[in-house]
Short mmCIF file of C-alpha atoms in Angstrom, two decimals:
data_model
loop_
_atom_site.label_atom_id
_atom_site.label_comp_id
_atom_site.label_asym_id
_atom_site.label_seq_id
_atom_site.Cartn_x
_atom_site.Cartn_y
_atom_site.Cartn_z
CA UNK F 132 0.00 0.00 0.00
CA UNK F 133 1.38 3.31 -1.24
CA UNK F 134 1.87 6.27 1.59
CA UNK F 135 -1.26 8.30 -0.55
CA UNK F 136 -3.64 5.33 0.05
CA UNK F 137 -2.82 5.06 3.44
CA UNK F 138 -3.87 8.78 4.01
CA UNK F 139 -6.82 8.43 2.07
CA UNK F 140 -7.64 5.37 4.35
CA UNK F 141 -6.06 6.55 7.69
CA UNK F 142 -7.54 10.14 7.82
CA UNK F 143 -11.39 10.50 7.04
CA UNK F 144 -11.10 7.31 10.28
CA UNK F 145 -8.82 9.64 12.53
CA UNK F 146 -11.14 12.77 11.79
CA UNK F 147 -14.52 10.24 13.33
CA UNK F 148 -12.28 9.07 16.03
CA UNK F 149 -11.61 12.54 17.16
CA UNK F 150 -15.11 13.80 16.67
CA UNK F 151 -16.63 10.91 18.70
CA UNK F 152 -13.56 11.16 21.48
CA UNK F 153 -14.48 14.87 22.04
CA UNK F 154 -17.91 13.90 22.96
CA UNK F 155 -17.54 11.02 24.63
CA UNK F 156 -14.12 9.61 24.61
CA UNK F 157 -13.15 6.48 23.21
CA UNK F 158 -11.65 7.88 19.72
CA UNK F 159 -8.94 4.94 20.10
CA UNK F 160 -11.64 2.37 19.70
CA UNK F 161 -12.09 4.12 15.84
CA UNK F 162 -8.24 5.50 15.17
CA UNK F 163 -6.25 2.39 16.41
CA UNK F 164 -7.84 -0.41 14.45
CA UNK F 165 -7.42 2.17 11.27
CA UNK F 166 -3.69 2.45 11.65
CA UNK F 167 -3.52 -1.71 11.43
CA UNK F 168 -5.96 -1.41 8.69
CA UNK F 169 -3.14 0.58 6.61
CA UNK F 170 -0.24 -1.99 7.69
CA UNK F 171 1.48 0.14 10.96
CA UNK F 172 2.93 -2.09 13.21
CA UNK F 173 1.34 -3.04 17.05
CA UNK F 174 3.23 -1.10 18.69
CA UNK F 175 3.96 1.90 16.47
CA UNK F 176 0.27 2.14 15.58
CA UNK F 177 -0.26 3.07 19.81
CA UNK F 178 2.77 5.21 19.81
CA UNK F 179 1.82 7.20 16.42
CA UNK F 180 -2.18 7.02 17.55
CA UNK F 181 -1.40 8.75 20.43
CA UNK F 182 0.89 11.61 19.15
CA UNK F 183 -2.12 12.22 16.74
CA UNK F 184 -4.90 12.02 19.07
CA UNK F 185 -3.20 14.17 21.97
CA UNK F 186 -3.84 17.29 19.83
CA UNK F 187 -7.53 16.52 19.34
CA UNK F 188 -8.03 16.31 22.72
CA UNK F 189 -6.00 19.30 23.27
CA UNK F 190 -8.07 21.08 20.76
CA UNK F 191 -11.21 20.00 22.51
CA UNK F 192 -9.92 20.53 25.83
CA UNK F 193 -9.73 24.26 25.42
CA UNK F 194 -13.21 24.58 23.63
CA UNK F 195 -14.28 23.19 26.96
CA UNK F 196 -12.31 25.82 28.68
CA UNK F 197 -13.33 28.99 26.53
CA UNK F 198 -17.18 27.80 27.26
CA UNK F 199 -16.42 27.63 31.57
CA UNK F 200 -16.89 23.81 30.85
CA UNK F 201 -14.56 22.54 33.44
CA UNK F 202 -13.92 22.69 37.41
CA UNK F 203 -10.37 23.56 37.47
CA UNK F 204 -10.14 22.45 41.38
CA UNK F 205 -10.55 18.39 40.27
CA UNK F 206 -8.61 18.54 37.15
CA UNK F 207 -6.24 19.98 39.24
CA UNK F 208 -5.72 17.13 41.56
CA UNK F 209 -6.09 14.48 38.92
CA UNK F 210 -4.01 15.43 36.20
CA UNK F 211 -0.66 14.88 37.91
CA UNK F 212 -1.65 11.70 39.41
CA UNK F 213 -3.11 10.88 35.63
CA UNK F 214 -0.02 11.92 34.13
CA UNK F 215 2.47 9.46 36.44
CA UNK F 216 -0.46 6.57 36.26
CA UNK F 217 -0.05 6.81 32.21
CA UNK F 218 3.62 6.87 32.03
CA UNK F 219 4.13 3.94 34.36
CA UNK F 220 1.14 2.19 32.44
CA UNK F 221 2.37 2.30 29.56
CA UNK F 222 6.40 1.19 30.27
CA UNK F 223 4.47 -2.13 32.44
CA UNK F 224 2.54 -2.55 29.23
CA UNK F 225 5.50 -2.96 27.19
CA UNK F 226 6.35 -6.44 28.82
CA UNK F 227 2.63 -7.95 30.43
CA UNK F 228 -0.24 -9.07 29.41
CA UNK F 229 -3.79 -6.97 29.38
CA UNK F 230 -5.84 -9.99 29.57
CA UNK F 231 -6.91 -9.63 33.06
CA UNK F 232 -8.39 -6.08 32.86
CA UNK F 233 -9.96 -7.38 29.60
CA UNK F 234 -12.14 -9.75 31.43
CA UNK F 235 -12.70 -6.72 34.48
CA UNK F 236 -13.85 -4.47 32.10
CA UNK F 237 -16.22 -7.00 30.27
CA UNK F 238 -18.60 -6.76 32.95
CA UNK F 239 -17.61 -3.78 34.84
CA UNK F 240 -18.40 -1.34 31.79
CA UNK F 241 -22.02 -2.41 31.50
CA UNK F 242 -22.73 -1.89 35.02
CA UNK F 243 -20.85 1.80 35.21
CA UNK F 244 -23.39 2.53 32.18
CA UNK F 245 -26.28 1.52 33.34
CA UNK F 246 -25.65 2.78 36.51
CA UNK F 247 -24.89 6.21 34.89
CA UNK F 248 -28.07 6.37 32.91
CA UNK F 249 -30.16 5.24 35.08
CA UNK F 250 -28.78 7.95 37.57
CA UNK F 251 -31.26 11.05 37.63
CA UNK F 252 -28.40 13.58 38.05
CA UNK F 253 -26.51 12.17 35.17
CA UNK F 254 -26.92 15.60 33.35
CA UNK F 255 -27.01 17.78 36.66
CA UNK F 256 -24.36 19.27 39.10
CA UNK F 257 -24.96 16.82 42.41
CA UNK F 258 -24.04 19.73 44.59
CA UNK F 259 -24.18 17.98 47.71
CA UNK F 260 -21.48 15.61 46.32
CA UNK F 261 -19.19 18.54 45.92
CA UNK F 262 -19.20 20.03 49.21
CA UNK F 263 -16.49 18.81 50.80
CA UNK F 264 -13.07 20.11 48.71
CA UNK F 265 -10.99 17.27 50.84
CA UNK F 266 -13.33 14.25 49.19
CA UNK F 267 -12.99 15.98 45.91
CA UNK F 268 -9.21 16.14 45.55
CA UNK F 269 -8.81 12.75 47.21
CA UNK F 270 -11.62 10.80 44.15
CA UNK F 271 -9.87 13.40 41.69
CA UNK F 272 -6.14 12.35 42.92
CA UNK F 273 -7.82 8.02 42.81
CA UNK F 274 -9.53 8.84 39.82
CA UNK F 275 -6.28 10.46 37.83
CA UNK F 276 -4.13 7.47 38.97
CA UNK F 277 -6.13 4.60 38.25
CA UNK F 278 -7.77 5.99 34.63
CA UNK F 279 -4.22 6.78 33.85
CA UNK F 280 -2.60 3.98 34.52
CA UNK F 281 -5.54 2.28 32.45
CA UNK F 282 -4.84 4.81 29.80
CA UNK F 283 -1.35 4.04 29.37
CA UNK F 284 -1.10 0.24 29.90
CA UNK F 285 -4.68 -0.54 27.42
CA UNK F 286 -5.62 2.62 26.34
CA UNK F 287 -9.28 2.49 24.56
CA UNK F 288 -12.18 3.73 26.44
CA UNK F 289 -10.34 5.78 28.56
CA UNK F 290 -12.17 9.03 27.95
CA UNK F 291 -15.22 7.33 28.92
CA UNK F 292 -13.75 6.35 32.41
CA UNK F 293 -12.97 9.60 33.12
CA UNK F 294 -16.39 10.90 32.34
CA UNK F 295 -18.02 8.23 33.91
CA UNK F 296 -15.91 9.01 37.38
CA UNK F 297 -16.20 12.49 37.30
CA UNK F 298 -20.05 12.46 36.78
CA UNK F 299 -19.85 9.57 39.39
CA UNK F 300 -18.79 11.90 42.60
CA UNK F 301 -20.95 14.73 41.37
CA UNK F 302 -20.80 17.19 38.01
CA UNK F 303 -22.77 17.05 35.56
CA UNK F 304 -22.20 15.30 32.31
CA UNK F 305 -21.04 18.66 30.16
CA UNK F 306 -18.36 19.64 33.22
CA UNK F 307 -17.42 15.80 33.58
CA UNK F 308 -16.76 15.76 29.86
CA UNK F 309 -14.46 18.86 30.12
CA UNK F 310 -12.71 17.83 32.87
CA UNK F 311 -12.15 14.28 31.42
CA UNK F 312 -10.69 16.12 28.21
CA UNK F 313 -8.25 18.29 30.34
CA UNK F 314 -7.28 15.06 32.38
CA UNK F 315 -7.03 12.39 29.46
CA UNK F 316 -4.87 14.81 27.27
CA UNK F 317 -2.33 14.70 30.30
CA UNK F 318 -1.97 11.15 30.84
CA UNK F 319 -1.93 10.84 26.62
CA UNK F 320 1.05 12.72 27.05
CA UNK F 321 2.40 11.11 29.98
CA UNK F 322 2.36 7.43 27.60
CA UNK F 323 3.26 9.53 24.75
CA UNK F 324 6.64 10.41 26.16
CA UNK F 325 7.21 6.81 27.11
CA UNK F 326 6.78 6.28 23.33
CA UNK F 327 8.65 8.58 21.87
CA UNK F 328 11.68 7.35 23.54
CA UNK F 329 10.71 4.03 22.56
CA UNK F 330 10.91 5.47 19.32
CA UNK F 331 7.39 3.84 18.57
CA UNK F 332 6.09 6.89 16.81
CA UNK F 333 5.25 6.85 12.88
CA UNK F 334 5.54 10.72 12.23
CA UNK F 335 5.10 10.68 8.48
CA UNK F 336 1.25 9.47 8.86
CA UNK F 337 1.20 10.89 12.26
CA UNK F 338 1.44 14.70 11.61
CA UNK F 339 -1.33 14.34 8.98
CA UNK F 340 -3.07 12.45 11.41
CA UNK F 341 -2.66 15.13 13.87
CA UNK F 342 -3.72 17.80 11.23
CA UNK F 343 -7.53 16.01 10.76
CA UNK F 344 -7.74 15.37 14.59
CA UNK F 345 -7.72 18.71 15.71
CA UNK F 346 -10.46 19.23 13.06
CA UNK F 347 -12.62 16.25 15.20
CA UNK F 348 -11.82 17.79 18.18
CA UNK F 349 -12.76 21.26 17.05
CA UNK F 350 -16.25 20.32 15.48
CA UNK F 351 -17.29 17.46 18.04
CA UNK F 352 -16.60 19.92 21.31
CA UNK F 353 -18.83 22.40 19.86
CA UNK F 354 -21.95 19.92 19.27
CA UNK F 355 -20.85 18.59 22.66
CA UNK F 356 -21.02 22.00 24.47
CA UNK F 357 -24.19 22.94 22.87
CA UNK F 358 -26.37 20.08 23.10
CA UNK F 359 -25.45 18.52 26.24
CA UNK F 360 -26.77 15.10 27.09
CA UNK F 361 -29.00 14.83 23.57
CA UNK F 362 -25.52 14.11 22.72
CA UNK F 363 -23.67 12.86 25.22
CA UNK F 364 -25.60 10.03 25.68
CA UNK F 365 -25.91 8.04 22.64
CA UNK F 366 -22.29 8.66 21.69
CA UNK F 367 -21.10 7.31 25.26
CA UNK F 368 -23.65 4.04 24.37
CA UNK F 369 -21.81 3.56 21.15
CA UNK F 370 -18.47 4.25 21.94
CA UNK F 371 -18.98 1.63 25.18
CA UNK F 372 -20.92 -1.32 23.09
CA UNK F 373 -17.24 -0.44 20.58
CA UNK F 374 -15.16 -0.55 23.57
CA UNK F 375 -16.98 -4.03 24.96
CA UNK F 376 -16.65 -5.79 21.03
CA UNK F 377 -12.68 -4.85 20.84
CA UNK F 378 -12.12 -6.40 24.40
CA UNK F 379 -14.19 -9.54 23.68
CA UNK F 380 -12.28 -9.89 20.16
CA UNK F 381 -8.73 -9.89 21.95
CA UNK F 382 -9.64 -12.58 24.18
CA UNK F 383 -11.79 -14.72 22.53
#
């Protein structure tokens, strides 16, 4: 396959994957299997997938921002727990297996859903979660780590964790999805790094890549922002029954 056909393959998938991860997360379940669909290797398909995907979350992580979309208290906490849980999940990834979170997530994920959309607040601020800054910054620091390492050591889905847990101990779904943007480009970067000195990074389809992802990120923020939950919700159902079919294919 000649570099042009892999760019007309690779990018219109990397622009969805973008689009769908700044509403709901989970652009890796879209992006990764397209970089094996043009021939990239394992392991430089996650290394190049993630130095094109950090920018679209970047990009949607200030849209967030500019629209007062984010609680700057949590993020605070979690991103530098988020950023060492990445890093040291992705170097552990490098030499284990990921079959036993496979099987965890199998039936945790449909529970957390459920759980989420069944929950009345799931598009309102639970302010009497939030009053106590301590418990905040402690689930914020728990939830940074433990997404993170996730993030780095699997990868897919990750967004939607973050959501999911933010929403969880009490901000509605728009803030939740801002703050899981802010947090999830951190520990991107955080496994990026481990990567790049790796030297598992494609850069000749990645910076293209990175080009039409920032486009994704741009276009799906704004839909995010302005419609809420209308939104919100059937992209998280999709991007979780996508997440559930590429963990069942790797271990069946």
């Amino acid at each position: 396959m000649s570099y042009l056909q892999q760019l007309s393959i690779l990018l219109p998938f990397i622009f969805l994957a973008s689009f769908v991860d700044s509403i709901a997360g989970g652009g890796g379940l879209i992006s990764l299997p397209a970089y094996y669909l043009v021939g990239v290797d394992p392991k430089l398909a996650l290394g190049t997938n993630k130095f094109s995907s950090s920018l679209g979350t970047l990009t949607s992580s200030i849209m967030f921002i500019k629209n007062k979309k984010v609680d700057f208290y949590s993020v605070a906490f979690a991103v530098v727990t988020a950023f060492v849980g990445s890093f040291l999940g992705a170097t552990i990834a490098k030499s284990l297996s990921d079959v036993f979170l496979s099987y965890f997530l199998i039936v945790a994920l449909p529970l957390i859903l459920i759980f989420s959309l069944k929950n009345k607040e799931f598009s309102k601020e639970n302010i009497s979660k939030l009053e106590n800054k301590k418990k905040i910054a402690l689930f914020s620091l728990l939830i940074g780590f433990t997404v993170g390492f996730y993030d780095g050591f699997f990868g897919p889905g990750a967004g939607v964790l973050y959501m999911i847990s933010f929403n969880f101990i009490g901000f509605d779904i728009i803030k939740s999805s801002g703050n899981a943007k802010i947090v999830n480009f951190t520990s991107n970067i955080g496994s990026l790094i481990s990567y790049v000195i790796g030297g598992h990074v494609f850069f000749a389809l990645g910076i293209p890549a990175m080009i039409f992802s920032i486009l994704g990120g741009y276009i799906g923020s704004k839909l995010a922002i302005k419609n809420g939950d209308k939104i919100i919700k059937p992209i998280l159902i999709f991007v979780v029954f996508l997440l559930l079919v590429k963990i069942l294919s790797t271990i069946l």
